[in-house]
XYZ file of C-alpha atoms in Angstrom:
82
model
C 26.925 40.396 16.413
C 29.141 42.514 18.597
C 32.331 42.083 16.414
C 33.018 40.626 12.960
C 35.914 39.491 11.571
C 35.376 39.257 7.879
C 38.591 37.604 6.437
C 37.636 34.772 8.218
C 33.852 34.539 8.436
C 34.277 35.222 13.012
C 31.191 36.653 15.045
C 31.859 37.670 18.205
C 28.703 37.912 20.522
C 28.803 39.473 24.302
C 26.016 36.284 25.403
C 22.796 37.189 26.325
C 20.179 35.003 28.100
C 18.481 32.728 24.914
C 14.965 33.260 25.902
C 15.476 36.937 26.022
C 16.366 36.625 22.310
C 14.754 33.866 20.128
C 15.485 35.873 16.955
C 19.131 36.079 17.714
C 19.039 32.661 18.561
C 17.699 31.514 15.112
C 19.532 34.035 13.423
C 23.037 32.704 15.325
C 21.804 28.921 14.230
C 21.240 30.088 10.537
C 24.934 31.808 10.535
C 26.588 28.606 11.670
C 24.997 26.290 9.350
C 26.735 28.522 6.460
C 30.115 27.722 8.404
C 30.689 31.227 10.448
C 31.856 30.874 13.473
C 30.475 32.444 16.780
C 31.748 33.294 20.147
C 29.558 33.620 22.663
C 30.747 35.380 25.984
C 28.709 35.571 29.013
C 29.234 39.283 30.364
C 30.135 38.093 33.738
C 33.162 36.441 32.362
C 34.027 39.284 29.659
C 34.663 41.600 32.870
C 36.045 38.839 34.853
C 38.643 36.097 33.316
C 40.068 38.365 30.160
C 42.656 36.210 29.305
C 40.185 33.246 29.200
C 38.485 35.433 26.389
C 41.300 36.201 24.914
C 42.081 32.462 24.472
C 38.898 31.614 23.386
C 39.029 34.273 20.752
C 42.819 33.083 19.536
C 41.395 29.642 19.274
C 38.514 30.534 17.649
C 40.073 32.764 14.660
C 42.793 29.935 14.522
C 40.025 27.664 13.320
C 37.985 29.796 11.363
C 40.829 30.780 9.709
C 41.550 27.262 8.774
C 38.206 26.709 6.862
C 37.161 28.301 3.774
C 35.724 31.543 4.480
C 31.317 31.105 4.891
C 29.675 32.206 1.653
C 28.198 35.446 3.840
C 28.009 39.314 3.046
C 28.382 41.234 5.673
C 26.062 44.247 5.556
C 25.485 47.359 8.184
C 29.342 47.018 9.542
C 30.936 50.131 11.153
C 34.578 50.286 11.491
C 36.735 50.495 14.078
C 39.214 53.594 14.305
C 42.306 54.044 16.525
């Protein structure tokens, strides 16, 4: 994961090419059958369409934040400092 947001059980993920990563892959499938929620944004459109992102990130923690929060610890986080 490339960002978490743990009030609300959110993964952000900068998408990578599946096949490159089969572990990720399993491991992303195994976080969203506990209910966490993952965005997955291709690189090309990261540098590209920001606002798009942006959206999809809104909408995304608008609905996860709607849920109960996933059962899941997160473990190995750094934070971010301003």
């Amino acid at each position: 994961m490339d960002a978490w947001w743990d009030e609300v059980g959110l993964g952000w993920q900068f998408d990578t090419d599946d096949n490159e990563f089969p572990v990720q892959k399993r491991n992303d499938l195994a976080l969203i059958a506990t209910g966490v929620v993952i965005v997955r944004t291709p690189p090309e459109q990261l540098r590209d369409d920001v606002r798009r992102t942006a959206r999809e990130l809104v909408s995304a923690f608008t609905a996860a934040a709607k849920r109960p929060r996933p059962q899941v610890l997160a473990m190995g986080m750094v934070t971010a400092t301003s």
